[in-house]
Structures are given as C-alpha cells and as structure tokens.
Amino acid sequence: MRHINTPTIAIARHTLHNTMTRVGWSPSVIFDAQLALCELLVNAWRHGDTPAPLIEIISTNGSLRVSVTDESPVLPTAPPLSLLAESGRGLQLVAGLTHRWGVDPHERAKSVWFELDGAA
C-alpha cells in the first residue's frame, strides 16, 4: 500500500506507474490507470476544493485499487450529457477505463476509487 499526499499529477502518475510495473501490469493498462487517477485527482481539486488530496494505491493478488480522498462530503453526480459541454465526462471516462469505481462517504470527506482486476 502506498499513500501519496501531493498536489502534483506527475508524482502521482509516476508512483502509480512504478507500483503497477513492479507487479507486472501491461503498459496499456498502466496508461489507462494513470488517466483514471488524473481524472479523480482533478475532480478532487475542482469539486472537492482540496489542494492536496490523499491518494491511496493498493495492489494485492493481481488486483489494484486506487482511491483519492478529498475534503468535501458532497458525493459526485453525473451531469446530463451535452455534446457542447466542455466538462462533465470524467467519471464516465473512469468507468470506461476501469473494472469498477465508486465512492466511500466519510463524515467530512469522501474517497472516490477505482479497481482493476488481473495483472498481466
């Protein structure tokens, strides 16, 4: 398990890449996981009003769970889709890149997470 508390996307992506490489994930799956992580991290900054969200990476028995905890208890919602909208597709992207995603509410915060099954 790795914990990162940083506002830097580059450090988060690098740490996730190293963790996944060590246990044998393919480069394409690593890229997808990095993209999903970036979406959750940007959402924590933008919607969770959290300058340094906590990132947790857990790799066990061929599966991976990545969670991003921000300081807002407000749960994410999917806005109605519009072809002209410049935002609002991040969680759909996360759903498409991962096997599962969800939210764990806390009293004064929340953790948004995704999971992948089956390292290469």
PDB file of C-alpha atoms in Angstrom:
ATOM      1  CA  MET A   1       0.000   0.000   0.000  1.00  0.00           C
ATOM      2  CA  ARG A   2       1.252   3.441  -0.901  1.00  0.00           C
ATOM      3  CA  HIS A   3      -0.063   6.770   0.342  1.00  0.00           C
ATOM      4  CA  ILE A   4       0.631   9.994  -1.518  1.00  0.00           C
ATOM      5  CA  ASN A   5      -0.422  13.413  -0.302  1.00  0.00           C
ATOM      6  CA  THR A   6       0.577  15.735  -3.096  1.00  0.00           C
ATOM      7  CA  PRO A   7      -0.950  18.221  -5.485  1.00  0.00           C
ATOM      8  CA  THR A   8       1.391  17.042  -8.265  1.00  0.00           C
ATOM      9  CA  ILE A   9      -0.055  14.925 -11.064  1.00  0.00           C
ATOM     10  CA  ALA A  10       3.420  13.931 -12.248  1.00  0.00           C
ATOM     11  CA  ILE A  11       4.359  12.411  -8.878  1.00  0.00           C
ATOM     12  CA  ALA A  12       1.022  10.596  -8.619  1.00  0.00           C
ATOM     13  CA  ARG A  13       1.338   9.172 -12.150  1.00  0.00           C
ATOM     14  CA  HIS A  14       4.961   8.146 -11.550  1.00  0.00           C
ATOM     15  CA  THR A  15       4.160   6.400  -8.266  1.00  0.00           C
ATOM     16  CA  LEU A  16       1.230   4.532  -9.823  1.00  0.00           C
ATOM     17  CA  HIS A  17       3.374   3.548 -12.818  1.00  0.00           C
ATOM     18  CA  ASN A  18       6.140   2.189 -10.579  1.00  0.00           C
ATOM     19  CA  THR A  19       3.693   0.258  -8.398  1.00  0.00           C
ATOM     20  CA  MET A  20       1.943  -1.337 -11.365  1.00  0.00           C
ATOM     21  CA  THR A  21       5.181  -2.098 -13.245  1.00  0.00           C
ATOM     22  CA  ARG A  22       6.640  -3.932 -10.242  1.00  0.00           C
ATOM     23  CA  VAL A  23       3.714  -6.372 -10.172  1.00  0.00           C
ATOM     24  CA  GLY A  24       3.514  -6.966 -13.925  1.00  0.00           C
ATOM     25  CA  TRP A  25       0.696  -4.827 -15.351  1.00  0.00           C
ATOM     26  CA  SER A  26       0.871  -4.188 -19.100  1.00  0.00           C
ATOM     27  CA  PRO A  27       1.840  -0.697 -20.321  1.00  0.00           C
ATOM     28  CA  SER A  28      -1.602  -0.082 -21.857  1.00  0.00           C
ATOM     29  CA  VAL A  29      -3.404  -0.897 -18.595  1.00  0.00           C
ATOM     30  CA  ILE A  30      -0.936   1.269 -16.669  1.00  0.00           C
ATOM     31  CA  PHE A  31      -1.687   4.166 -19.032  1.00  0.00           C
ATOM     32  CA  ASP A  32      -5.453   3.691 -18.509  1.00  0.00           C
ATOM     33  CA  ALA A  33      -4.998   3.616 -14.722  1.00  0.00           C
ATOM     34  CA  GLN A  34      -2.876   6.774 -14.828  1.00  0.00           C
ATOM     35  CA  LEU A  35      -5.560   8.551 -16.852  1.00  0.00           C
ATOM     36  CA  ALA A  36      -8.274   7.439 -14.405  1.00  0.00           C
ATOM     37  CA  LEU A  37      -6.143   8.623 -11.478  1.00  0.00           C
ATOM     38  CA  CYS A  38      -5.658  12.025 -13.120  1.00  0.00           C
ATOM     39  CA  GLU A  39      -9.427  12.381 -13.557  1.00  0.00           C
ATOM     40  CA  LEU A  40     -10.051  11.618  -9.873  1.00  0.00           C
ATOM     41  CA  LEU A  41      -7.274  13.953  -8.785  1.00  0.00           C
ATOM     42  CA  VAL A  42      -8.516  16.866 -10.900  1.00  0.00           C
ATOM     43  CA  ASN A  43     -12.058  16.268  -9.612  1.00  0.00           C
ATOM     44  CA  ALA A  44     -10.757  16.428  -6.033  1.00  0.00           C
ATOM     45  CA  TRP A  45      -9.134  19.785  -6.772  1.00  0.00           C
ATOM     46  CA  ARG A  46     -12.025  21.207  -8.759  1.00  0.00           C
ATOM     47  CA  HIS A  47     -15.091  19.843  -6.964  1.00  0.00           C
ATOM     48  CA  GLY A  48     -13.668  18.781  -3.596  1.00  0.00           C
ATOM     49  CA  ASP A  49     -11.821  22.067  -3.071  1.00  0.00           C
ATOM     50  CA  THR A  50      -8.825  20.108  -1.769  1.00  0.00           C
ATOM     51  CA  PRO A  51      -5.321  21.392  -2.585  1.00  0.00           C
ATOM     52  CA  ALA A  52      -3.574  18.135  -1.573  1.00  0.00           C
ATOM     53  CA  PRO A  53      -5.895  15.119  -1.806  1.00  0.00           C
ATOM     54  CA  LEU A  54      -4.777  11.847  -0.259  1.00  0.00           C
ATOM     55  CA  ILE A  55      -4.068   9.159  -2.860  1.00  0.00           C
ATOM     56  CA  GLU A  56      -4.005   5.518  -1.796  1.00  0.00           C
ATOM     57  CA  ILE A  57      -2.717   2.745  -4.065  1.00  0.00           C
ATOM     58  CA  ILE A  58      -3.301  -0.859  -3.009  1.00  0.00           C
ATOM     59  CA  SER A  59      -2.029  -3.762  -5.102  1.00  0.00           C
ATOM     60  CA  THR A  60      -2.892  -7.254  -3.879  1.00  0.00           C
ATOM     61  CA  ASN A  61      -3.233 -10.663  -5.532  1.00  0.00           C
ATOM     62  CA  GLY A  62      -3.324  -9.346  -9.081  1.00  0.00           C
ATOM     63  CA  SER A  63      -5.803  -6.549  -8.429  1.00  0.00           C
ATOM     64  CA  LEU A  64      -5.375  -2.831  -7.943  1.00  0.00           C
ATOM     65  CA  ARG A  65      -7.400  -0.270  -6.019  1.00  0.00           C
ATOM     66  CA  VAL A  66      -6.679   3.443  -6.265  1.00  0.00           C
ATOM     67  CA  SER A  67      -8.587   5.968  -4.172  1.00  0.00           C
ATOM     68  CA  VAL A  68      -8.465   9.734  -3.960  1.00  0.00           C
ATOM     69  CA  THR A  69      -9.796  11.356  -0.778  1.00  0.00           C
ATOM     70  CA  ASP A  70     -10.828  14.994  -0.773  1.00  0.00           C
ATOM     71  CA  GLU A  71     -12.178  17.301   1.934  1.00  0.00           C
ATOM     72  CA  SER A  72     -15.758  17.582   0.655  1.00  0.00           C
ATOM     73  CA  PRO A  73     -18.579  15.302   1.803  1.00  0.00           C
ATOM     74  CA  VAL A  74     -20.571  16.129  -1.364  1.00  0.00           C
ATOM     75  CA  LEU A  75     -20.864  12.968  -3.466  1.00  0.00           C
ATOM     76  CA  PRO A  76     -20.165  13.172  -7.195  1.00  0.00           C
ATOM     77  CA  THR A  77     -23.067  13.223  -9.615  1.00  0.00           C
ATOM     78  CA  ALA A  78     -23.098  12.741 -13.357  1.00  0.00           C
ATOM     79  CA  PRO A  79     -24.457  15.841 -15.049  1.00  0.00           C
ATOM     80  CA  PRO A  80     -26.714  15.466 -18.093  1.00  0.00           C
ATOM     81  CA  LEU A  81     -24.556  14.907 -21.149  1.00  0.00           C
ATOM     82  CA  SER A  82     -24.311  17.609 -23.751  1.00  0.00           C
ATOM     83  CA  LEU A  83     -22.342  17.423 -26.968  1.00  0.00           C
ATOM     84  CA  LEU A  84     -21.244  21.015 -26.414  1.00  0.00           C
ATOM     85  CA  ALA A  85     -20.221  20.694 -22.758  1.00  0.00           C
ATOM     86  CA  GLU A  86     -16.531  21.240 -22.046  1.00  0.00           C
ATOM     87  CA  SER A  87     -16.592  19.126 -18.881  1.00  0.00           C
ATOM     88  CA  GLY A  88     -18.684  16.527 -17.069  1.00  0.00           C
ATOM     89  CA  ARG A  89     -17.372  13.331 -18.623  1.00  0.00           C
ATOM     90  CA  GLY A  90     -14.619  12.447 -16.151  1.00  0.00           C
ATOM     91  CA  LEU A  91     -16.420   9.761 -14.188  1.00  0.00           C
ATOM     92  CA  GLN A  92     -17.701   8.184 -17.398  1.00  0.00           C
ATOM     93  CA  LEU A  93     -14.097   8.030 -18.547  1.00  0.00           C
ATOM     94  CA  VAL A  94     -13.067   6.402 -15.260  1.00  0.00           C
ATOM     95  CA  ALA A  95     -15.896   3.855 -15.655  1.00  0.00           C
ATOM     96  CA  GLY A  96     -14.736   3.046 -19.179  1.00  0.00           C
ATOM     97  CA  LEU A  97     -11.073   2.612 -18.236  1.00  0.00           C
ATOM     98  CA  THR A  98     -11.522   0.504 -15.096  1.00  0.00           C
ATOM     99  CA  HIS A  99     -13.440  -2.551 -13.905  1.00  0.00           C
ATOM    100  CA  ARG A 100     -15.241  -0.758 -11.065  1.00  0.00           C
ATOM    101  CA  TRP A 101     -15.413   2.617  -9.441  1.00  0.00           C
ATOM    102  CA  GLY A 102     -17.308   4.021  -6.502  1.00  0.00           C
ATOM    103  CA  VAL A 103     -17.430   6.449  -3.629  1.00  0.00           C
ATOM    104  CA  ASP A 104     -16.907   5.884   0.098  1.00  0.00           C
ATOM    105  CA  PRO A 105     -18.518   8.753   2.024  1.00  0.00           C
ATOM    106  CA  HIS A 106     -16.923   9.952   5.252  1.00  0.00           C
ATOM    107  CA  GLU A 107     -18.245  12.401   7.810  1.00  0.00           C
ATOM    108  CA  ARG A 108     -16.413  15.425   6.398  1.00  0.00           C
ATOM    109  CA  ALA A 109     -14.875  13.976   3.250  1.00  0.00           C
ATOM    110  CA  LYS A 110     -15.168  11.280   0.613  1.00  0.00           C
ATOM    111  CA  SER A 111     -12.954   8.795  -1.195  1.00  0.00           C
ATOM    112  CA  VAL A 112     -13.558   8.165  -4.880  1.00  0.00           C
ATOM    113  CA  TRP A 113     -11.918   4.955  -6.044  1.00  0.00           C
ATOM    114  CA  PHE A 114     -11.435   2.592  -8.960  1.00  0.00           C
ATOM    115  CA  GLU A 115     -10.343  -1.018  -9.231  1.00  0.00           C
ATOM    116  CA  LEU A 116      -8.650  -3.152 -11.860  1.00  0.00           C
ATOM    117  CA  ASP A 117      -8.541  -6.951 -11.923  1.00  0.00           C
ATOM    118  CA  GLY A 118      -5.857  -9.268 -13.205  1.00  0.00           C
ATOM    119  CA  ALA A 119      -2.273  -8.072 -13.557  1.00  0.00           C
ATOM    120  CA  ALA A 120      -0.725  -9.288 -16.813  1.00  0.00           C
TER     121      ALA A 120
END
